[in-house]
Coordinates of N, CA, C and O in Angstrom, one line a residue:
X1 N 38.9 45.2 16.3 CA 37.8 44.4 16.8 C 38.1 43.8 18.1 O 37.2 43.7 19.0
X2 N 39.3 43.4 18.3 CA 39.7 42.9 19.6 C 39.6 44.0 20.7 O 40.1 45.1 20.5
X3 N 39.0 43.6 21.8 CA 38.8 44.6 22.9 C 39.1 43.9 24.2 O 38.5 42.9 24.5
X4 N 39.8 44.6 25.1 CA 40.1 44.2 26.4 C 39.8 45.3 27.3 O 40.3 46.4 27.2
X5 N 38.8 45.1 28.3 CA 38.4 46.2 29.2 C 38.7 45.7 30.6 O 38.1 44.8 31.1
X6 N 39.7 46.4 31.2 CA 40.2 46.1 32.5 C 39.5 47.0 33.5 O 39.2 48.2 33.2
X7 N 39.3 46.5 34.7 CA 38.7 47.3 35.8 C 39.0 46.7 37.1 O 39.7 45.7 37.2
X8 N 38.6 47.4 38.2 CA 38.7 46.9 39.5 C 39.8 47.6 40.4 O 39.9 47.3 41.6
X9 N 40.5 48.5 39.8 CA 41.5 49.2 40.5 C 40.9 50.2 41.5 O 39.7 50.4 41.5
X10 N 41.8 50.7 42.4 CA 41.3 51.6 43.4 C 42.3 51.9 44.5 O 43.5 51.5 44.3
X11 N 41.9 52.5 45.5 CA 42.8 52.8 46.6 C 42.7 51.8 47.8 O 41.5 51.5 48.2
X12 N 43.8 51.3 48.2 CA 43.7 50.3 49.3 C 44.9 50.5 50.2 O 46.0 50.9 49.8
X13 N 44.7 50.1 51.5 CA 45.8 50.2 52.4 C 46.8 49.0 52.3 O 46.4 47.9 51.8
X14 N 48.0 49.2 52.7 CA 48.9 48.0 52.8 C 48.3 46.9 53.5 O 47.7 47.0 54.6
X15 N 48.5 45.7 53.0 CA 47.9 44.5 53.6 C 46.5 44.2 53.1 O 45.9 43.1 53.3
X16 N 45.9 45.1 52.3 CA 44.5 44.9 51.8 C 44.5 44.1 50.6 O 45.5 43.6 50.1
X17 N 43.3 44.0 50.0 CA 43.1 43.2 48.8 C 42.3 44.0 47.7 O 41.5 44.8 48.1
X18 N 42.5 43.6 46.5 CA 41.7 44.1 45.4 C 41.6 42.9 44.4 O 42.5 42.1 44.3
X19 N 40.5 42.9 43.6 CA 40.4 42.0 42.5 C 40.2 42.7 41.2 O 39.2 43.4 41.0
X20 N 41.1 42.5 40.3 CA 41.0 43.1 39.0 C 40.3 42.2 38.0 O 40.4 41.0 38.2
X21 N 39.6 42.8 37.1 CA 38.9 42.0 36.1 C 39.2 42.5 34.7 O 39.5 43.7 34.5
X22 N 39.0 41.7 33.7 CA 39.2 42.0 32.3 C 38.1 41.3 31.5 O 38.1 40.1 31.6
X23 N 37.4 42.0 30.8 CA 36.4 41.4 29.9 C 36.8 41.6 28.4 O 37.2 42.7 28.0
X24 N 36.8 40.5 27.7 CA 37.4 40.4 26.4 C 36.3 40.2 25.3 O 35.3 39.5 25.6
X25 N 36.6 40.6 24.1 CA 35.7 40.4 23.0 C 36.5 40.5 21.7 O 37.6 41.1 21.7
X26 N 35.9 40.0 20.6 CA 36.6 40.1 19.3 C 37.5 39.0 18.9 O 38.2 39.2 17.9
X27 N 37.7 38.0 19.7 CA 38.5 36.9 19.4 C 38.1 35.7 20.1 O 37.3 35.8 21.1
X28 N 38.6 34.5 19.8 CA 38.3 33.3 20.4 C 39.0 33.2 21.8 O 40.2 32.8 21.8
X29 N 38.4 33.7 22.8 CA 39.0 33.9 24.1 C 39.7 32.6 24.6 O 40.9 32.7 25.1
X30 N 39.1 31.5 24.5 CA 39.6 30.3 25.1 C 40.8 29.7 24.3 O 41.5 28.8 24.8
X31 N 41.2 30.3 23.2 CA 42.3 29.8 22.4 C 43.6 30.6 22.7 O 44.7 30.2 22.2
X32 N 43.6 31.6 23.5 CA 44.7 32.5 23.7 C 45.2 32.6 25.2 O 44.4 32.7 26.1
X33 N 46.5 32.5 25.4 CA 47.0 32.8 26.7 C 46.9 34.3 27.0 O 46.9 35.1 26.0
X34 N 46.9 34.7 28.2 CA 46.7 36.0 28.7 C 47.7 36.4 29.7 O 48.4 35.5 30.3
X35 N 47.9 37.6 30.0 CA 48.8 38.1 31.1 C 48.4 39.4 31.6 O 47.6 40.2 31.0
X36 N 48.8 39.7 32.8 CA 48.7 41.0 33.4 C 50.1 41.6 33.5 O 51.1 41.0 33.8
X37 N 50.1 42.9 33.1 CA 51.4 43.7 33.1 C 51.1 44.9 33.8 O 50.0 45.5 33.8
X38 N 52.1 45.5 34.5 CA 51.9 46.7 35.3 C 53.0 47.7 35.0 O 54.1 47.4 34.6
X39 N 52.7 49.0 35.3 CA 53.7 50.0 35.2 C 53.5 50.9 36.4 O 52.5 51.6 36.6
X40 N 54.5 50.9 37.2 CA 54.6 51.7 38.4 C 54.9 53.2 38.1 O 55.5 53.4 37.0
X41 N 54.6 54.1 38.9 CA 54.9 55.5 38.6 C 56.4 55.7 38.3 O 57.2 55.3 39.1
X42 N 56.7 56.3 37.2 CA 58.1 56.6 36.9 C 58.9 55.4 36.5 O 60.2 55.5 36.3
X43 N 58.3 54.2 36.3 CA 59.0 53.0 36.0 C 58.5 52.4 34.7 O 57.5 52.8 34.1
X44 N 59.2 51.4 34.2 CA 58.9 50.8 32.9 C 57.8 49.7 33.2 O 57.4 49.4 34.3
X45 N 57.4 49.1 32.1 CA 56.5 48.0 32.1 C 57.1 46.7 32.8 O 58.3 46.4 32.6
X46 N 56.3 46.1 33.6 CA 56.7 44.8 34.3 C 55.7 43.8 34.1 O 54.5 44.0 34.4
X47 N 56.1 42.6 33.6 CA 55.2 41.5 33.5 C 54.9 41.0 34.9 O 55.8 40.9 35.8
X48 N 53.6 40.7 35.2 CA 53.2 40.3 36.5 C 52.8 38.8 36.6 O 53.2 38.1 37.4
X49 N 51.9 38.4 35.6 CA 51.4 37.0 35.7 C 50.9 36.6 34.3 O 50.5 37.4 33.5
X50 N 51.0 35.3 34.1 CA 50.7 34.6 32.9 C 49.7 33.5 33.1 O 49.8 32.8 34.2
X51 N 48.8 33.3 32.2 CA 47.9 32.1 32.3 C 47.7 31.6 30.9 O 47.4 32.3 30.0
X52 N 47.7 30.3 30.8 CA 47.6 29.7 29.5 C 46.1 29.6 29.1 O 45.2 30.0 29.8
X53 N 45.8 29.2 27.9 CA 44.5 29.3 27.3 C 43.4 28.5 28.1 O 42.3 29.0 28.2
X54 N 43.8 27.4 28.7 CA 42.9 26.6 29.4 C 42.8 27.0 30.9 O 41.9 26.5 31.6
X55 N 43.7 27.7 31.4 CA 43.8 28.2 32.8 C 44.5 27.2 33.7 O 44.6 27.5 34.9
X56 N 45.0 26.2 33.2 CA 45.7 25.2 34.0 C 47.2 25.5 34.3 O 47.7 24.9 35.2
X57 N 47.8 26.4 33.6 CA 49.1 26.8 33.9 C 49.2 28.3 34.2 O 48.7 29.1 33.4
X58 N 49.8 28.6 35.3 CA 50.0 30.0 35.7 C 51.4 30.3 36.2 O 52.0 29.4 36.8
X59 N 51.9 31.5 35.9 CA 53.2 31.9 36.4 C 53.1 33.3 36.9 O 52.2 34.1 36.5
X60 N 54.1 33.6 37.8 CA 54.1 34.9 38.4 C 55.5 35.5 38.6 O 56.4 34.7 38.7
X61 N 55.6 36.8 38.5 CA 56.9 37.4 38.9 C 57.1 37.1 40.3 O 56.2 37.1 41.1
X62 N 58.4 37.0 40.7 CA 58.7 36.6 42.1 C 58.1 37.5 43.1 O 57.7 37.1 44.2
X63 N 58.1 38.8 42.9 CA 57.6 39.7 43.8 C 56.2 39.6 44.3 O 55.8 40.1 45.3
X64 N 55.4 38.9 43.5 CA 53.9 38.7 43.8 C 53.6 37.3 44.1 O 52.4 37.0 44.5
X65 N 54.5 36.4 44.0 CA 54.2 35.0 44.3 C 53.6 34.8 45.7 O 54.2 35.3 46.7
X66 N 52.6 34.0 45.8 CA 52.0 33.8 47.1 C 51.0 34.9 47.5 O 50.3 34.7 48.5
X67 N 50.9 36.0 46.8 CA 50.0 37.1 47.1 C 49.0 37.3 46.1 O 47.8 37.7 46.4
X68 N 49.3 37.1 44.8 CA 48.4 37.3 43.7 C 48.0 36.0 43.1 O 48.8 35.0 43.1
X69 N 46.8 35.9 42.5 CA 46.3 34.7 41.9 C 45.6 35.1 40.6 O 44.6 35.9 40.6
X70 N 46.1 34.6 39.5 CA 45.5 34.9 38.2 C 44.5 33.8 37.8 O 44.8 32.6 38.2
X71 N 43.4 34.1 37.2 CA 42.4 33.1 36.8 C 41.6 33.6 35.6 O 41.7 34.8 35.3
X72 N 40.9 32.7 35.0 CA 40.1 33.0 33.8 C 38.8 32.2 33.8 O 38.8 31.0 34.3
X73 N 37.8 32.7 33.2 CA 36.6 32.0 33.0 C 36.3 32.1 31.5 O 35.8 33.1 31.0
X74 N 36.6 31.0 30.8 CA 36.5 31.0 29.4 C 35.0 31.1 28.9 O 34.7 31.5 27.8
X75 N 34.1 30.6 29.8 CA 32.7 30.7 29.4 C 32.2 32.1 29.4 O 31.2 32.4 28.8
X76 N 32.8 33.0 30.2 CA 32.4 34.4 30.3 C 33.4 35.4 29.7 O 33.2 36.6 29.7
X77 N 34.4 34.9 29.1 CA 35.4 35.7 28.4 C 36.0 36.7 29.4 O 36.2 37.9 29.1
X78 N 36.3 36.3 30.6 CA 36.9 37.2 31.6 C 38.2 36.6 32.2 O 38.4 35.4 32.3
X79 N 39.0 37.6 32.6 CA 40.3 37.3 33.2 C 40.3 38.1 34.5 O 39.8 39.2 34.6
X80 N 40.9 37.5 35.5 CA 40.9 38.1 36.9 C 42.3 38.1 37.5 O 43.2 37.2 37.1
X81 N 42.6 39.0 38.4 CA 43.8 39.0 39.2 C 43.4 39.3 40.6 O 43.0 40.5 40.9
X82 N 43.4 38.3 41.5 CA 43.1 38.5 42.9 C 44.4 38.9 43.5 O 45.4 38.2 43.5
X83 N 44.4 40.1 44.2 CA 45.6 40.7 44.8 C 45.4 40.8 46.3 O 44.6 41.5 46.7
X84 N 46.2 40.0 47.0 CA 46.1 40.0 48.5 C 47.4 40.5 49.1 O 48.4 40.5 48.4
X85 N 47.3 40.9 50.4 CA 48.5 41.3 51.1 C 49.3 42.4 50.3 O 50.5 42.3 50.1
X86 N 48.6 43.4 49.8 CA 49.2 44.4 48.9 C 50.2 45.2 49.6 O 50.1 45.5 50.8
X87 N 51.2 45.6 48.9 CA 52.3 46.4 49.4 C 52.4 47.7 48.7 O 51.9 47.8 47.6
X88 N 53.1 48.7 49.3 CA 53.2 50.0 48.6 C 53.8 49.8 47.2 O 53.4 50.6 46.3
X89 N 54.7 48.9 47.0 CA 55.4 48.8 45.7 C 54.5 48.2 44.7 O 54.9 48.1 43.5
X90 N 53.3 47.7 45.0 CA 52.4 47.2 44.1 C 51.6 48.3 43.4 O 50.9 48.0 42.4
X91 N 51.8 49.5 43.8 CA 51.1 50.7 43.2 C 51.5 50.8 41.7 O 52.7 50.9 41.4
X92 N 50.6 50.7 40.8 CA 50.9 50.8 39.4 C 49.6 50.8 38.6 O 48.5 50.5 39.2
X93 N 49.7 51.1 37.3 CA 48.6 50.8 36.4 C 48.7 49.4 35.9 O 49.8 49.0 35.4
X94 N 47.6 48.7 36.0 CA 47.6 47.3 35.7 C 46.9 47.1 34.3 O 45.8 47.6 34.2
X95 N 47.5 46.3 33.4 CA 46.9 46.1 32.1 C 46.7 44.6 31.9 O 47.6 43.8 32.1
X96 N 45.5 44.3 31.4 CA 45.3 42.9 30.9 C 45.8 42.9 29.5 O 45.6 43.9 28.7
X97 N 46.4 41.8 29.1 CA 47.0 41.7 27.7 C 46.7 40.3 27.1 O 46.5 39.3 27.8
X98 N 46.7 40.3 25.8 CA 46.5 39.1 25.0 C 47.7 38.9 24.2 O 48.3 39.8 23.6
X99 N 48.1 37.6 24.0 CA 49.3 37.3 23.2 C 48.8 37.2 21.7 O 47.7 36.8 21.4
X100 N 49.7 37.6 20.8 CA 49.4 37.4 19.4 C 49.4 35.9 19.1 O 49.9 35.1 19.8
X101 N 48.8 35.6 17.9 CA 48.7 34.3 17.5 C 50.1 33.6 17.3 O 50.9 34.1 16.5
X102 N 50.4 32.5 18.0 CA 51.6 31.9 17.9 C 52.8 32.7 18.3 O 53.9 32.5 17.9
X103 N 52.6 33.7 19.2 CA 53.6 34.6 19.6 C 53.8 34.7 21.1 O 52.9 34.3 21.8
X104 N 55.0 35.1 21.5 CA 55.3 35.3 22.9 C 55.1 36.8 23.2 O 55.4 37.2 24.4
X105 N 54.7 37.6 22.3 CA 54.5 39.0 22.5 C 53.0 39.3 22.6 O 52.2 38.7 21.9
X106 N 52.7 40.3 23.4 CA 51.3 40.8 23.5 C 50.9 41.7 22.3 O 51.7 42.5 21.9
X107 N 49.8 41.5 21.7 CA 49.3 42.3 20.6 C 48.1 43.2 20.9 O 47.7 44.0 20.1
X108 N 47.5 43.0 22.1 CA 46.4 43.8 22.5 C 46.4 44.1 24.0 O 46.8 43.2 24.8
X109 N 46.0 45.3 24.4 CA 46.1 45.7 25.7 C 44.8 46.4 26.2 O 44.2 47.0 25.4
X110 N 44.5 46.2 27.4 CA 43.4 47.1 28.0 C 43.9 48.5 28.2 O 45.1 48.7 28.0
X111 N 43.1 49.4 28.6 CA 43.5 50.7 28.8 C 44.2 50.9 30.1 O 44.8 52.0 30.4
X112 N 44.1 49.9 31.0 CA 44.7 50.0 32.3 C 43.8 50.4 33.4 O 42.9 51.2 33.2
X113 N 44.1 49.9 34.6 CA 43.3 50.3 35.8 C 44.3 50.5 36.9 O 45.2 49.8 37.1
X114 N 44.1 51.7 37.6 CA 45.1 52.1 38.5 C 44.9 51.5 39.9 O 43.8 51.6 40.5
X115 N 45.9 50.9 40.5 CA 45.9 50.4 41.8 C 46.9 51.3 42.7 O 48.0 51.4 42.3
X116 N 46.3 51.8 43.7 CA 47.1 52.7 44.6 C 47.1 52.1 46.0 O 46.0 52.0 46.6
X117 N 48.3 51.7 46.5 CA 48.4 51.2 47.8 C 49.1 52.2 48.7 O 50.2 52.6 48.4
X118 N 48.3 52.7 49.6 CA 48.8 53.8 50.4 C 48.3 53.7 51.9 O 47.1 53.3 52.1
X119 N 49.1 54.1 52.8 CA 48.7 54.2 54.2 C 48.2 55.5 54.6 O 47.7 55.7 55.7

């Protein structure tokens, strides 16, 4: 029943911007922390950003700090990742994810949206 639909990926030049979105359903959205995770070509999964249930606490992996901004709109059941000053190494499939109840692990994933940064 839980569903996460991520979108917004595409092709962008280095230094450009993209805004990813995730629409959720099937659970009480405002009660759960969320995160964005990515997988670059030929590499493993990498946690990118976390946001708590109310949206007041956010964290980022060092490589994206100052460039990416995670946000959520609990009234609309949506999660976003604003990506600015994109670099070649940001190329990856990005997944929105939901934490399990009382857990530090994700139990639901979107299908992923591809971000390609290329000159």
